Structure formats: structure tokens, C-alpha cells
CSV table of C-alpha atoms in Angstrom, one decimal:
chain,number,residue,atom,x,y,z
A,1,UNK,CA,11.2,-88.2,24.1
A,2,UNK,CA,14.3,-86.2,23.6
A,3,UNK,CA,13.4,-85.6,20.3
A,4,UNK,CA,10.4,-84.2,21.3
A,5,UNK,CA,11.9,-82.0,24.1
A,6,UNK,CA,14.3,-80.4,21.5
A,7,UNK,CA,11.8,-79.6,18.6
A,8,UNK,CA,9.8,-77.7,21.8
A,9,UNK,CA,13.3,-75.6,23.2
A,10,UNK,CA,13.8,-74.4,19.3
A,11,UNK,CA,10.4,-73.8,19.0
A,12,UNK,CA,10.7,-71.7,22.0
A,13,UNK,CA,13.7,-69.9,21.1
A,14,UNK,CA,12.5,-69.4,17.9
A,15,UNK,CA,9.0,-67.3,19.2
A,16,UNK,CA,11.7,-65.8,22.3
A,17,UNK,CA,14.0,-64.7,19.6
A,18,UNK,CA,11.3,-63.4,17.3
A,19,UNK,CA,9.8,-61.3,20.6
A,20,UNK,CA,13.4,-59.7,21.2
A,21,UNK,CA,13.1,-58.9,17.3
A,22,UNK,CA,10.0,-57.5,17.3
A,23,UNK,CA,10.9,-55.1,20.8
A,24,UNK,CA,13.5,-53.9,18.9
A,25,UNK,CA,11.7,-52.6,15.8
A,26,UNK,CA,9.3,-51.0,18.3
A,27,UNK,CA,11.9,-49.2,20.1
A,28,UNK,CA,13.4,-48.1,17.0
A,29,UNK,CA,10.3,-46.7,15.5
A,30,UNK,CA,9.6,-44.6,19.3
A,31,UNK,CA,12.5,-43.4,18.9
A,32,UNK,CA,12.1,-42.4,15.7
A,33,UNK,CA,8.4,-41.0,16.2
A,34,UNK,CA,10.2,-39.2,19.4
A,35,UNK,CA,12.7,-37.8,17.6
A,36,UNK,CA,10.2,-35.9,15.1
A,37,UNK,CA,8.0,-35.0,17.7
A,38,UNK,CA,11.3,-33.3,19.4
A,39,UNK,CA,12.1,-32.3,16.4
A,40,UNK,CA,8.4,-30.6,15.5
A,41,UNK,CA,8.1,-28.7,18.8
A,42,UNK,CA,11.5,-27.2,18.5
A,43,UNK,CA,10.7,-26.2,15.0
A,44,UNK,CA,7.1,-24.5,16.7
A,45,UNK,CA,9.2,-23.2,19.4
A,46,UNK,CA,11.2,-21.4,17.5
A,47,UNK,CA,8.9,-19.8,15.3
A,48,UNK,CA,9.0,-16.1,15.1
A,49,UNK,CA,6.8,-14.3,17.6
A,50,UNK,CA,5.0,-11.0,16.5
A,51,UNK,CA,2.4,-8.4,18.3
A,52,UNK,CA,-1.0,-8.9,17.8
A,53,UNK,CA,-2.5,-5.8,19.7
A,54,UNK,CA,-0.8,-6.5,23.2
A,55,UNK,CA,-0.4,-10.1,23.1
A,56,UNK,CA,2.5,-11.9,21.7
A,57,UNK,CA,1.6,-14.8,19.1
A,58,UNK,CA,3.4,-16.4,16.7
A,59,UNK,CA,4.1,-14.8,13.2
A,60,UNK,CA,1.7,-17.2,11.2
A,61,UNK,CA,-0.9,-16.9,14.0
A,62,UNK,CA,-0.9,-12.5,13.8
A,63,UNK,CA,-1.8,-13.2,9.8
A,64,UNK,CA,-5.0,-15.5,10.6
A,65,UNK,CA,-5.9,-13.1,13.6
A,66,UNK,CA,-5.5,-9.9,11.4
A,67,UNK,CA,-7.3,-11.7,8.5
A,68,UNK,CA,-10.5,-12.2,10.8
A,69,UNK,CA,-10.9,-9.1,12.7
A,70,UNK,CA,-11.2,-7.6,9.0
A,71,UNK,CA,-13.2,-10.1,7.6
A,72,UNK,CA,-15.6,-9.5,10.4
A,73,UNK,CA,-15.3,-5.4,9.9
A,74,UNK,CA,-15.5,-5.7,6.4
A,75,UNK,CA,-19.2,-4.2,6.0
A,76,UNK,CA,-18.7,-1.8,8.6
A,77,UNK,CA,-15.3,-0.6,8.1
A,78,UNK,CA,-16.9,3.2,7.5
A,79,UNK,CA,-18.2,3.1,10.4
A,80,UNK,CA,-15.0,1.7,12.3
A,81,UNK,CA,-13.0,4.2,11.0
A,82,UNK,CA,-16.3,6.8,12.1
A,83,UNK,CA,-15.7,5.7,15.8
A,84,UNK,CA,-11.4,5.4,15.6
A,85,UNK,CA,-11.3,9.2,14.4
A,86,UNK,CA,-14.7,10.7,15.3
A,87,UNK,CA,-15.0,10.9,11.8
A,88,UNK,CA,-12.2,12.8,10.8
A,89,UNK,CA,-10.8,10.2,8.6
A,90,UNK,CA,-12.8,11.6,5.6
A,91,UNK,CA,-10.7,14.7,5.5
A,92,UNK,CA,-7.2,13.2,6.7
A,93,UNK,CA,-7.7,10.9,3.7
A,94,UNK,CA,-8.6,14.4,1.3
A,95,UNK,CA,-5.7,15.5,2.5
A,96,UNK,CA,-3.4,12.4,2.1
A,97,UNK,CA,-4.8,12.3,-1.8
A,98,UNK,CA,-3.9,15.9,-2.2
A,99,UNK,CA,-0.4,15.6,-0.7
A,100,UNK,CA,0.2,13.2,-3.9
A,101,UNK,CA,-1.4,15.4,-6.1
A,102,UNK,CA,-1.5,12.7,-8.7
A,103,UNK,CA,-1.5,14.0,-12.3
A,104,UNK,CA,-2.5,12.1,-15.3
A,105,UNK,CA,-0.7,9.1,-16.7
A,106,UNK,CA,-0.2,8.1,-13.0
A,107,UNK,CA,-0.4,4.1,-12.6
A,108,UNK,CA,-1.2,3.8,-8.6
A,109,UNK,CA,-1.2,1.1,-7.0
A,110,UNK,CA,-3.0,1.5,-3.7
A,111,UNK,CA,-2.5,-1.3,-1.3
A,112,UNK,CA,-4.4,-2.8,2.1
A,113,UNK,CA,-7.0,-0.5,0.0
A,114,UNK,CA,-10.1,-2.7,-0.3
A,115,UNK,CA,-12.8,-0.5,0.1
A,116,UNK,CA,-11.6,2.0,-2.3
A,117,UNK,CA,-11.5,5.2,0.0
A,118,UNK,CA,-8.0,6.4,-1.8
A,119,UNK,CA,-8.3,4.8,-4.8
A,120,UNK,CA,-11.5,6.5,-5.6
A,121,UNK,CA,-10.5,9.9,-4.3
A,122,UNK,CA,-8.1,9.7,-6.8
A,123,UNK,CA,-10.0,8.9,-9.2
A,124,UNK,CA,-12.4,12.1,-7.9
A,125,UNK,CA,-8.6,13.6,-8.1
A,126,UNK,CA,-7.9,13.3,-11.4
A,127,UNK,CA,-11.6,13.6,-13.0
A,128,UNK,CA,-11.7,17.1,-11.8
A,129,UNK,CA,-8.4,18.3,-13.3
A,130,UNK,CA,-7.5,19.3,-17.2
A,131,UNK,CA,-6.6,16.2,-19.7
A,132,UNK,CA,-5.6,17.7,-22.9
A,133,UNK,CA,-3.7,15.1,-24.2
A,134,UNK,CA,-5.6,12.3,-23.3
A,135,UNK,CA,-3.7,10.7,-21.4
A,136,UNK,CA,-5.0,7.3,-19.8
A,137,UNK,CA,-4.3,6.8,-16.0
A,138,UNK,CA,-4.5,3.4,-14.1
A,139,UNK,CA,-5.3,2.3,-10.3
A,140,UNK,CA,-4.9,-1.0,-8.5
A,141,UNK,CA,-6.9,-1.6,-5.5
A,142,UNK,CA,-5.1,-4.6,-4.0
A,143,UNK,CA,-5.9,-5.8,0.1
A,144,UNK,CA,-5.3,-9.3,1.7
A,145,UNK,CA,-9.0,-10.1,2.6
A,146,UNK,CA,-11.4,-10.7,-0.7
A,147,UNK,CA,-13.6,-9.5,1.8
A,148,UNK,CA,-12.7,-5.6,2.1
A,149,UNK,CA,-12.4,-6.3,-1.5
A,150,UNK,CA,-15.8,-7.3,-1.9
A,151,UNK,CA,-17.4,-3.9,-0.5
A,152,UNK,CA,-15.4,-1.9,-2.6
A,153,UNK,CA,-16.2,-3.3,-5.8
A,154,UNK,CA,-20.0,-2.9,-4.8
A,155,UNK,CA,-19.2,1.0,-3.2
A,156,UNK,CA,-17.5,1.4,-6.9
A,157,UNK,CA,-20.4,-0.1,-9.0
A,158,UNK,CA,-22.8,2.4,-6.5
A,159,UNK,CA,-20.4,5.2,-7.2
A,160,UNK,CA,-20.0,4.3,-11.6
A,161,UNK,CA,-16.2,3.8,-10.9
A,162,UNK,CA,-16.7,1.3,-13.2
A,163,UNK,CA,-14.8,0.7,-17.1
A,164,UNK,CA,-18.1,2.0,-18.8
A,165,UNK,CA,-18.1,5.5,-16.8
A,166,UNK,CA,-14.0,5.9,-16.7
A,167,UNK,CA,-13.2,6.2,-20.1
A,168,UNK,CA,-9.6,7.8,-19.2
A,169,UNK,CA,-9.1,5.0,-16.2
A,170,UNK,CA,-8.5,1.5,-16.1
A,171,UNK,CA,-9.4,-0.1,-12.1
A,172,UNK,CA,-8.2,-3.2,-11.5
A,173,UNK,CA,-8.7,-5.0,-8.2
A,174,UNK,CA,-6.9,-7.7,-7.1
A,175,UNK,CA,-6.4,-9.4,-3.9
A,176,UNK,CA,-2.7,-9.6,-2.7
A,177,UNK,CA,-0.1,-10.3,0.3
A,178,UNK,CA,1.5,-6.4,0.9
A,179,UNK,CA,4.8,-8.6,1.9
A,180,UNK,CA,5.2,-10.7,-1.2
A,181,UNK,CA,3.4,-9.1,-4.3
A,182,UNK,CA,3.1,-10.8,-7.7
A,183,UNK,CA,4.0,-7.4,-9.6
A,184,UNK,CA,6.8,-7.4,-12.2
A,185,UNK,CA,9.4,-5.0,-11.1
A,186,UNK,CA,9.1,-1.4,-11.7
A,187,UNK,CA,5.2,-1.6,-12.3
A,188,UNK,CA,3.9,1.5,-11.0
A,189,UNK,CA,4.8,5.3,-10.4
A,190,UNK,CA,2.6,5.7,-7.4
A,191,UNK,CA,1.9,3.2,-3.5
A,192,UNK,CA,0.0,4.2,-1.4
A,193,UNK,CA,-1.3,2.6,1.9
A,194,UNK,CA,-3.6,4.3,3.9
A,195,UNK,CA,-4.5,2.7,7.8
A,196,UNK,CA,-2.9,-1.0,6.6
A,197,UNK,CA,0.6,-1.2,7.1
A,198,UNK,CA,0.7,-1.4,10.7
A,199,UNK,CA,-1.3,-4.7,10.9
A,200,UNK,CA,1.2,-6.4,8.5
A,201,UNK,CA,4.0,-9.0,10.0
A,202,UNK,CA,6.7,-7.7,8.8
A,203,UNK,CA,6.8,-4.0,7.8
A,204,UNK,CA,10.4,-4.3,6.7
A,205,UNK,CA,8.9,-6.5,3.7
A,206,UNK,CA,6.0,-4.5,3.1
A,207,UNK,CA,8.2,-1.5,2.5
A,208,UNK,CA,11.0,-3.3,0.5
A,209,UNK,CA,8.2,-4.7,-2.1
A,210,UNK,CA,7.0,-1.2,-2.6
A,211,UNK,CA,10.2,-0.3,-3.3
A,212,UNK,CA,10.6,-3.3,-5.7
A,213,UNK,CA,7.3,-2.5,-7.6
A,214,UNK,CA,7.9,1.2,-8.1
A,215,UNK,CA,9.3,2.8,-11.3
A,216,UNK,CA,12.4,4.8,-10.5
A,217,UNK,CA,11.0,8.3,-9.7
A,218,UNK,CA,7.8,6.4,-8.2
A,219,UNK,CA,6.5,7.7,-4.8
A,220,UNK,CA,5.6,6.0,-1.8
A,221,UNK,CA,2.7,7.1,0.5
A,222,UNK,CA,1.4,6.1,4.2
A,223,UNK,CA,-1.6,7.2,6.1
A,224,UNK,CA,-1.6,5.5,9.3
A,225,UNK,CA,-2.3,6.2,13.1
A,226,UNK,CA,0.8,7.5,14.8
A,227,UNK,CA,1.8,8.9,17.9
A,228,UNK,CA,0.7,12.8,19.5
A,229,UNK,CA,3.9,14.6,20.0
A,230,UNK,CA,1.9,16.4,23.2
A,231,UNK,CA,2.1,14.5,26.3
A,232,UNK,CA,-1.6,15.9,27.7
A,233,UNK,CA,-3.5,15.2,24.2
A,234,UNK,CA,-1.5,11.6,24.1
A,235,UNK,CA,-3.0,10.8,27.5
A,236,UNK,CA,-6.6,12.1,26.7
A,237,UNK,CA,-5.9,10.2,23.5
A,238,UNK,CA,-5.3,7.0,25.0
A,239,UNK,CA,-8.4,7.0,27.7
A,240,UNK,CA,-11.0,8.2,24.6
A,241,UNK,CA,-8.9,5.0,22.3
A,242,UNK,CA,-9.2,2.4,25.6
A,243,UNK,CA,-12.1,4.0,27.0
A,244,UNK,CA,-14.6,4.6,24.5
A,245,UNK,CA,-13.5,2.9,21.5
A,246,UNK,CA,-14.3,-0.5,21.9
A,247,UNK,CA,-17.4,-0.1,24.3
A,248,UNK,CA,-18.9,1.8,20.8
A,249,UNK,CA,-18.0,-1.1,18.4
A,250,UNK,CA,-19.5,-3.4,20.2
A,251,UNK,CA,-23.4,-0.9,20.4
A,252,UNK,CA,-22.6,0.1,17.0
A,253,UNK,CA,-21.1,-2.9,15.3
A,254,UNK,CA,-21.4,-5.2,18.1
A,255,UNK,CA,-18.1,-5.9,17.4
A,256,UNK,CA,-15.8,-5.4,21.1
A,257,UNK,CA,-12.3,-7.3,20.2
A,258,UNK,CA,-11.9,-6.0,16.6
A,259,UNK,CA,-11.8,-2.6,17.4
A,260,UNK,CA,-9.5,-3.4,21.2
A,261,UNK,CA,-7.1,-4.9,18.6
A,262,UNK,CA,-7.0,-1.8,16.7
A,263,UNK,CA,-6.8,0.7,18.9
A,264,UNK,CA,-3.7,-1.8,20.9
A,265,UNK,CA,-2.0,-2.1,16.9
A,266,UNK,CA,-2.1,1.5,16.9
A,267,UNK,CA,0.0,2.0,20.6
A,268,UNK,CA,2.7,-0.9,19.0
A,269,UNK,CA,3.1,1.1,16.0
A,270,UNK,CA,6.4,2.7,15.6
A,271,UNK,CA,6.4,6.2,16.5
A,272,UNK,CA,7.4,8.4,13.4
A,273,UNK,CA,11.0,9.2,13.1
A,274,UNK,CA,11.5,5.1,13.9
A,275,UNK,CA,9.3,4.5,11.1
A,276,UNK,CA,10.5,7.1,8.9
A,277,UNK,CA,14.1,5.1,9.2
A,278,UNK,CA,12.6,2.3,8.5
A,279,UNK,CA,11.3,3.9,5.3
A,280,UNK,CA,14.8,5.2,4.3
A,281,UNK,CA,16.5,1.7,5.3
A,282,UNK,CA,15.0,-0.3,2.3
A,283,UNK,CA,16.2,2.6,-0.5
A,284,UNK,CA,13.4,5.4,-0.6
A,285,UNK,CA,15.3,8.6,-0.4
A,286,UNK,CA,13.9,12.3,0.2
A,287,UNK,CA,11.9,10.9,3.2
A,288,UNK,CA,9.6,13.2,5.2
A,289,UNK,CA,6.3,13.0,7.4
A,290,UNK,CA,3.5,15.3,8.3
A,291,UNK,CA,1.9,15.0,11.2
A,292,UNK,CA,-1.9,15.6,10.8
A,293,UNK,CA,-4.1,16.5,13.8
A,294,UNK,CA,-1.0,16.5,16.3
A,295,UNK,CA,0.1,13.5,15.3
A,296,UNK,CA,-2.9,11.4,15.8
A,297,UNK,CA,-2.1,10.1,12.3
A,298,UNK,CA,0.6,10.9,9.9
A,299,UNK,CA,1.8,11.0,6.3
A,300,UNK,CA,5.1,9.3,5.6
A,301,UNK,CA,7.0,10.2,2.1
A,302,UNK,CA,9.3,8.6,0.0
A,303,UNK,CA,11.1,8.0,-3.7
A,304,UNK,CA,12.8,5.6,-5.0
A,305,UNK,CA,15.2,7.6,-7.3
């Protein structure tokens, strides 16, 4: 009988002790699960936050947003830039190409450029100037979104900007990150960016790769919205861009948050001495801007000497 009652209290001490074993390994692993978890929101807490328009999101969030609103555009971008700029675009980009006045021999490298406004008026550029010494030219049309990308290549194959018509002009187009290129140094003499930089992340990086992939003497180009230097025009600005805007993307496009995003990027866009700074910060020197229809958009200039 007594041998009986012990064999039962070990038994029982055995499964109690077992229990207080197995509680411990639990509360150990919580803890450890806790402590990630902690550890994972902290880490998503203290991302980066960015603009997106007006709203604030998180730095990897503004590249998936910007990556859609242009995907969705893609096959209307014409007419997006029709309804932005009444359709004045067409000559502020004329004039943009003619400010660079690209001569042959030029390698350009024409970024958030997928479909091919610059590149191929400077290919028109060049075409319709003297080339006595036969000297070959190059241009890569580089975006983000395969998509813009896409158009372009079709517009170019519509247009014969294509190897078998350009027998002076290699085209290359390639889709690529403004921020982090995959360009040796020192690749090109010519960047251009036309109506792109200010829906990048971080326009600090986008600069300082220019820089990077420019051949000392290179020039560096922008063509972006900016800011009216009249108060009056601003404001009548502003109620056409708020007012008008996105009620005709959505009849024309039916597209409504694409183009509010736009026309909000525009207003977070740093007005153009800022951004001319910002230019000279990362190395360009000679750094100058023209405004173009009282500053509704303007051209930004550099070298990297």
C-alpha cells in the first residue's frame, strides 16, 4: 500500500514538474515572439515618412503609390499633360530641348522619360542640323514604370525612331530607379528630366546620381512644374489646378486621383531658388533657372566641371 502511494506522489510530481517545464518554455517563447513584434513595429514606426500629394505616407509606400498612378496614366499621359498645361507642354518641352542645344556626339541620357517626348525631340534636334564628320550620337530613355516605357517604344516604332531609320543614333531604353542607377560612372555628357523628378522619394539622390553618371563637362537639365512668382496668377493658378484639373481627368481619362495627386506633388514641390540649392549642394556648379510662362514650369541648369 505504501508502495503504491509513493509510485503515485512521483508519478505526480513528475507530470507537476513537467507542467511547470513546459509554462516556462511557453513564456519564454511569448516573450520572445513579443519582443520581435516590439521590435517590428518600432522598426515600422520609425520608417521615413515622405509626401505623397498632401498626405504623409511612408517612404516605401510614396514609391508603390507613384508607381500606380503612372501605370494607370501610362496610355494617356499626352493627354494628362494636355489638361495639366492646356496644352502648352508641347512648346515648353521645344524650348527645354533647345535650351540644351545638343550637338552631335552627345550621349543623353534622359530620365523618368518613358514616353520619349525629349528624347525624341532630340533626336528631331539633331537630324535637322549639319553632320560632316559623321559623328554618331546616343540616347537613353530610362523611367521607373515598364509601362510609360511601353508607349514609347510603340510612339518610336510609329514615329521610325528606330536602329533601321537612325543610322547616326543608337536608342536604348531601359527601365531604371532615378535614385540608384546601374550606370558606370561618368557615362554620359548630357540628363535630362522633364516633369519626373518631383515625384521621386528622395530628390537629393536623384540629383547626386546624375551627378555620378555625368562625364565631367556633362550638363544636367530639369523641366518640372514650379511655382508663379505673381501672387494673382498663383491664385488663379491654383483654383484652375484644384478646380478643373481633376474633374477633367476623370471625363477625359476617367481618371480623378491620378491627376489630384499631380497637381497636390506640384504645390509640395520646392519652389525654385530652394531647388536650385539643392542642385548646387550635390556638386553641379554654374547653376541657373528660367522660368517659363511666369513660372508655371521651369528650367533648372547645371555642370559638373
Amino acid at each position: 500500500m505504501s508502495y503504491t502511494i509513493n509510485l503515485k506522489t512521483i508519478q505526480a510530481c513528475n507530470l507537476l514538474n513537467n507542467f511547470r517545464s513546459t509554462r516556462l518554455k511557453c513564456r519564454k517563447r511569448m516573450s520572445t515572439t513579443t519582443k520581435k513584434e516590439s521590435i517590428n513595429e518600432q522598426e515600422t514606426s520609425t520608417e521615413e515618412t515622405t509626401h505623397f500629394g498632401f498626405q504623409t505616407v511612408k517612404e516605401s509606400e510614396k514609391v508603390q503609390k507613384v508607381h500606380k498612378v503612372f501605370e494607370d496614366v501610362a496610355k494617356s499621359y499626352d493627354l494628362m499633360n494636355d489638361v495639366m498645361s492646356i496644352g502648352i507642354h508641347r512648346i515648353w518641352k521645344d524650348i527645354f530641348v533647345e535650351r540644351l542645344g545638343p550637338s552631335h556626339g552627345t550621349r543623353l541620357l534622359d530620365m523618368a522619360g518613358g514616353t520619349g517626348d525629349i528624347a525624341f525631340r532630340y533626336i528631331k534636334y539633331l537630324a535637322n542640323i549639319p553632320n560632316p564628320k559623321n559623328r554618331q550620337s546616343h540616347v537613353t530613355i530610362s523611367d521607373i514604370n515598364q509601362h510609360m516605357l511601353d508607349v514609347g517604344q510603340k510612339r518610336a516604332e510609329g514615329l521610325k525612331y528606330i536602329a533601321q531609320s537612325l543610322p547616326q543614333m543608337s536608342v536604348e531604353w531601359k527601365c531604371e530607379d532615378a535614385e540608384k542607377l546601374t550606370f558606370p560612372d561618368d557615362s554620359f555628357n548630357a540628363y535630362t528630366i522633364a516633369f519626373g523628378i518631383r515625384n521621386c522619394t528622395h530628390i537629393d539622390r536623384v540629383l547626386s546620381e546624375a551627378y555620378r553618371v555625368l562625364q565631367p563637362g556633362g550638363r544636367f537639365m530639369c523641366l518640372e512644374f514650379s511655382h508663379l512668382t505673381n501672387d494673382v496668377l498663383q491664385w488663379l493658378y491654383d483654383q484652375y489646378s484644384f478646380q478643373v484639373i481633376p474633374p477633367m481627368g476623370q471625363i477625359l481619362a476617367g481618371q480623378w486621383d491620378p491627376y489630384q495627386y499631380l497637381v497636390e506633388s506640384i504645390r509640395k514641390f520646392p519652389q525654385q531658388e530652394e531647388f536650385k540649392k539643392m542642385i548646387s549642394a550635390v556638386g553641379f556648379q554654374m547653376v541657373q533657372y528660367e522660368n517659363l510662362s511666369f513660372g508655371v514650369t521651369s528650367i533648372h541648369s547645371g555642370f559638373k566641371l
